[in-house]
Coordinates of C-alpha atoms in Angstrom, one line a residue:
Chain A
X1 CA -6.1 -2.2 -13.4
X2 CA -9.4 -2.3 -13.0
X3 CA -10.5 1.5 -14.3
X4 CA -9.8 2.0 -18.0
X5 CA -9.2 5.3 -19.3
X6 CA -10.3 6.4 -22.4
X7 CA -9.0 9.8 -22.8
X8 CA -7.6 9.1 -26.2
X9 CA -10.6 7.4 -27.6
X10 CA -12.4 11.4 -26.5
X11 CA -9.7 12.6 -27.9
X12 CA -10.2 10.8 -31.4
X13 CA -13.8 11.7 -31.3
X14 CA -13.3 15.5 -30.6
X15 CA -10.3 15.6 -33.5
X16 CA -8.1 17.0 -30.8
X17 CA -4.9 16.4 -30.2
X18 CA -2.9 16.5 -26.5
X19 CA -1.5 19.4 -26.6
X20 CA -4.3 21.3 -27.9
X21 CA -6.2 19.7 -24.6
X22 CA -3.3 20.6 -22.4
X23 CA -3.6 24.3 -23.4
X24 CA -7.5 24.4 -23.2
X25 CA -7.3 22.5 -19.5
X26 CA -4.7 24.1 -18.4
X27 CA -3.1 20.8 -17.4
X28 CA 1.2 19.7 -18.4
X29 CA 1.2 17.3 -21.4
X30 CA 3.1 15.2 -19.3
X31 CA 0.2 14.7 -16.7
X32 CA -2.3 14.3 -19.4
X33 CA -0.4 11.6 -21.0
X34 CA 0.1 10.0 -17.7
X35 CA -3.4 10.1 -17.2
X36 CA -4.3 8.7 -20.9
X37 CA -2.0 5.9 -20.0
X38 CA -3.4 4.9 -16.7
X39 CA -0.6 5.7 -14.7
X40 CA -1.2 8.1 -12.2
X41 CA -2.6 7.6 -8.6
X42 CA -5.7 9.9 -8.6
X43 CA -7.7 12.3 -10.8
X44 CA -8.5 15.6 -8.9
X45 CA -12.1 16.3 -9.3
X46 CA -10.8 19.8 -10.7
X47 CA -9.3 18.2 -13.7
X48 CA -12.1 15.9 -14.5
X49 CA -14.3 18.3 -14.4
X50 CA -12.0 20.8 -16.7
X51 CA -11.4 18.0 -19.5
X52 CA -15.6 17.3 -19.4
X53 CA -15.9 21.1 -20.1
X54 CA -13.6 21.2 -22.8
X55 CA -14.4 17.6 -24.6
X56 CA -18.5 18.2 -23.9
X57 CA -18.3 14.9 -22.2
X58 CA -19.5 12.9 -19.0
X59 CA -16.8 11.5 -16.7
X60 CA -18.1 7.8 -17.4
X61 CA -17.0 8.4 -21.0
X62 CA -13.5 9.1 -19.7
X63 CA -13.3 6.5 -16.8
X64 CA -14.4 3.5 -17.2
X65 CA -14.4 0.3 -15.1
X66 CA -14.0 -3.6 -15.5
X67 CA -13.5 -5.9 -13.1
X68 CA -10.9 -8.0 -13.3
X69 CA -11.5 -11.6 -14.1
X70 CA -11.0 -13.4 -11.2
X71 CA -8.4 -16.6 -11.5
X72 CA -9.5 -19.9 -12.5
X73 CA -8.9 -22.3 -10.0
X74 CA -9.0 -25.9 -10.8
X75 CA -10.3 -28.2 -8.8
X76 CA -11.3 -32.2 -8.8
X77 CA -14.2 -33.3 -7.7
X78 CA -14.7 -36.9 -6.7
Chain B
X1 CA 26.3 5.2 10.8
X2 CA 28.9 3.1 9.5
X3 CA 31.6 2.5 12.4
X4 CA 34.5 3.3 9.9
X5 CA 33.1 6.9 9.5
X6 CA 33.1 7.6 13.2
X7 CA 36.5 6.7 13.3
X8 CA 37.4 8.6 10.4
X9 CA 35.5 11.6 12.2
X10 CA 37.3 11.0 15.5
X11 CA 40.9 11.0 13.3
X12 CA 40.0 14.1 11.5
X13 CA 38.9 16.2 15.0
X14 CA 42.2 14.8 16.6
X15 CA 44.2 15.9 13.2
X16 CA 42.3 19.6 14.1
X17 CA 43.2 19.5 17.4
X18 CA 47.0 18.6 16.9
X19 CA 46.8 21.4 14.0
X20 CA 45.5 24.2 16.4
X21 CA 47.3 23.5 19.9
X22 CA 51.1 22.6 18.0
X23 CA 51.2 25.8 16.3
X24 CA 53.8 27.1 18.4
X25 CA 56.0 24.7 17.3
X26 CA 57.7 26.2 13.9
X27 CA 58.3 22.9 12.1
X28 CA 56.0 22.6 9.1
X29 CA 55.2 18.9 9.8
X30 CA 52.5 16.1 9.1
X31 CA 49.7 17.9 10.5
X32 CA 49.6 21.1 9.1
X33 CA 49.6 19.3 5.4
X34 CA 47.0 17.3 7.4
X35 CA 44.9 20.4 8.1
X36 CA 45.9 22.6 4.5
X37 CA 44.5 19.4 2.6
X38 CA 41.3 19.4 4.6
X39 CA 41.0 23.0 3.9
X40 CA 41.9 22.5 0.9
X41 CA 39.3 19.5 0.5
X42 CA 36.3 21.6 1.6
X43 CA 36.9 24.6 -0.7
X44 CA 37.1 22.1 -3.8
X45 CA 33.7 20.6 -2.5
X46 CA 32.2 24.1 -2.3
X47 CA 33.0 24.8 -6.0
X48 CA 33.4 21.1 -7.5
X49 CA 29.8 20.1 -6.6
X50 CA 28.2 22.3 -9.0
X51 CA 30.1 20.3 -11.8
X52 CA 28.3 17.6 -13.4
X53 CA 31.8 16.1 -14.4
X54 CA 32.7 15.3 -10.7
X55 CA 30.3 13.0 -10.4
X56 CA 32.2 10.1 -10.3
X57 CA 34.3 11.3 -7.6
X58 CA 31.0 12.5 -5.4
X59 CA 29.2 8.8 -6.5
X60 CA 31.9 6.5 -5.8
X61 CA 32.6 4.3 -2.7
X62 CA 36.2 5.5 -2.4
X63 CA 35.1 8.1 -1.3
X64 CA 34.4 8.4 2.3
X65 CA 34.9 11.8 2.7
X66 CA 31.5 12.5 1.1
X67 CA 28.5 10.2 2.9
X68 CA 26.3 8.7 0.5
X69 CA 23.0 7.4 0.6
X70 CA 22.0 5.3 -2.7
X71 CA 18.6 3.5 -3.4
X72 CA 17.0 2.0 -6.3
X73 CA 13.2 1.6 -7.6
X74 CA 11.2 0.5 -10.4
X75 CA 8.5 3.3 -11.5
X76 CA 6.1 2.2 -14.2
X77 CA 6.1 5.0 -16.3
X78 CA 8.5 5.4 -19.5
X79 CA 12.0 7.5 -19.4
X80 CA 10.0 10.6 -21.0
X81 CA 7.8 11.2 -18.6
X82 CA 9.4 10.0 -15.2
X83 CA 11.9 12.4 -16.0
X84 CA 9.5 15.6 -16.1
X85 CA 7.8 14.1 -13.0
X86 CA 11.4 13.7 -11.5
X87 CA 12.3 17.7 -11.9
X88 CA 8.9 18.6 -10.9
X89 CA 9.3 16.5 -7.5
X90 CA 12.6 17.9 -7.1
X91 CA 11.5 22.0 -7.4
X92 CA 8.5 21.0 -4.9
X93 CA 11.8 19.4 -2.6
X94 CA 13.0 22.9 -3.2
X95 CA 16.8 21.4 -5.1
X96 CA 17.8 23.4 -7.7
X97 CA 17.6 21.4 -10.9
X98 CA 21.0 22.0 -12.4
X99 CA 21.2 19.6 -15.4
X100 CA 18.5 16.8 -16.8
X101 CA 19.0 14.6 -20.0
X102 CA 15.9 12.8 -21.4
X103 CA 17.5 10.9 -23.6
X104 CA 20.2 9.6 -21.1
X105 CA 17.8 9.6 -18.2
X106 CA 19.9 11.7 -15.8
X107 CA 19.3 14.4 -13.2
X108 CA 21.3 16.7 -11.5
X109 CA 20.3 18.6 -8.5
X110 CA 21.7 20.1 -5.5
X111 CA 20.3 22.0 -2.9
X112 CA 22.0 25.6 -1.5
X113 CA 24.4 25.7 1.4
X114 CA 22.6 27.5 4.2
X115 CA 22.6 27.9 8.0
X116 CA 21.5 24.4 8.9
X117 CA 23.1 22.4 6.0
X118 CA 26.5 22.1 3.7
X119 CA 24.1 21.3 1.0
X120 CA 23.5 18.5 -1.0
X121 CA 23.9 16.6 -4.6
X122 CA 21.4 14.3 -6.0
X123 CA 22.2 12.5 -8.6
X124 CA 19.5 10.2 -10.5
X125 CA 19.7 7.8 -13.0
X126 CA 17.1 6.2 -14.7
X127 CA 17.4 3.1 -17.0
X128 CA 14.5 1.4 -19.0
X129 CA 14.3 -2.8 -18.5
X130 CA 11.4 -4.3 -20.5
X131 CA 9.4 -0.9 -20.1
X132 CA 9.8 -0.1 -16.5
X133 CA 12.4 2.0 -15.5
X134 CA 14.5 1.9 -12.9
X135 CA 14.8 4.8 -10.7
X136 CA 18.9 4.9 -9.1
X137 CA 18.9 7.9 -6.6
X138 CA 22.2 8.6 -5.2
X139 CA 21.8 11.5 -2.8
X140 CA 25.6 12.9 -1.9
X141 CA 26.2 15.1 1.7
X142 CA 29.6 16.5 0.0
X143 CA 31.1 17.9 3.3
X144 CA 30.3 15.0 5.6
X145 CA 31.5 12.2 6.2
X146 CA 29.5 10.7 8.8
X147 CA 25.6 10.6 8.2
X148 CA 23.4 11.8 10.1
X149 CA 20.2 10.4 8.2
X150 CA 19.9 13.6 5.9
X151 CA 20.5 11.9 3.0
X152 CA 17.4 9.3 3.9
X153 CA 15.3 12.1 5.0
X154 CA 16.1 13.9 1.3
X155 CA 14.9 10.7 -0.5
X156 CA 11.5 10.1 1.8
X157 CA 10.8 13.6 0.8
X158 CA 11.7 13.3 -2.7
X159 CA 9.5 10.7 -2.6
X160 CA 6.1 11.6 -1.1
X161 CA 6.6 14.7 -3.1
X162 CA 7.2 12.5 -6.5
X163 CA 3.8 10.3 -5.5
X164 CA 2.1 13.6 -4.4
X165 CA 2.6 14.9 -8.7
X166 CA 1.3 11.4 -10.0
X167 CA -1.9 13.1 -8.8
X168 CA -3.3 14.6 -11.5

């Protein structure tokens, strides 16, 4: 996928642990590990902005995107 | 609709019908037993279905008395966490969760008998193959045997209510 996120690498910086984040956010574990895994559809704005307030963060420092690398196609040339 | 269940329906009204207009006659015959096992079929539904144990009986093909409607999916999401999402889209479906195992990956739910419905079972299984699991959802009309798309409309529901939670 193309955005990354990089909700435990926050995490590692702040010293937190999920659960601690869950109760401060007020979000289920389970939906913040689903988020930290990539695996949910959409972030509401709501929660994006909750976990900025409690990390002391920017939303680029949790999301972040790469484009994929587009497949190499070989091709002969005469 | 499968054809066999219509004329399994049709069999069953006529089997009524012969129960209710032959009572004058005093013999204790065929249809009477006929009717006292169908009686006696629908008031072990209404207390069987709230045991996990019958589920074999409610899941299985042979048994046509109870219209089934079974479909499998792959989720990317591990066992630990699909389940949690599972209950969660359940409640919003408003079934009554009435057992979950984590560690086996099963749920149990059923929703309540009311005007408009006999109520329900669903039953889901979830089994993990190279780290995607595989969603088996088995919903179970216990007092029908003809289907009336119910069942379908239970699992589109259960559904757009599970992809609604993976919104976080």
């Amino acid at each position: 996928m193309a955005i990354i996120v990089n909700l435990d690498v926050m995490l590692a910086k702040r010293k937190m642990k999920l659960n601690e984040l869950s109760k401060e956010v007020g979000v289920s574990v389970v939906n913040l590990s689903i988020l930290k895994q990539g695996k949910g559809k959409a972030v509401r704005f709501s929660t994006l902005d909750a976990i900025c307030k409690v990390l002391d963060c920017q939303p680029g420092d949790i999301l972040e995107f790469k484009a994929d690398e587009p497949a190499k196609v070989s091709s002969k040339q005469d | 609709m499968k054809i066999s269940n219509v004329i399994f329906v049709m069999i069953l009204a006529l089997a009524v019908a012969f129960f209710l207009y032959a009572g004058d006659k005093n013999s204790f015959g065929f249809i009477h037993i006929f009717g006292l096992s169908m009686l006696f079929l629908m008031v072990f539904n209404l207390v069987g279905r709230k045991f996990k144990i019958l589920k074999p009986y409610y899941v299985s093909k042979l048994n046509p008395l109870s219209i089934k409607h079974k479909l499998t999916r792959d989720i990317d999401l591990p066992k630990e966490l699909l389940v949690p999402k599972i209950v969660e889209a359940l409640k919003v479906s408003k079934y009554n969760v009435e057992d979950v195992d984590i560690v086996k990956g099963e749920v149990f739910a059923m929703s309540s008998v009311g005007w408009n419905s006999w109520g329900q079972n669903v039953y889901i299984d979830i089994e993990e193959i190279n780290g995607i699991s595989r969603m088996h959802f088995c919903s179970v009309e216990v007092h029908m045997a003809v289907d009336w798309g119910k069942n379908k409309k239970t699992y589109n529901t259960f559904i757009e209510n599970f992809e609604a939670s993976l919104v976080i």
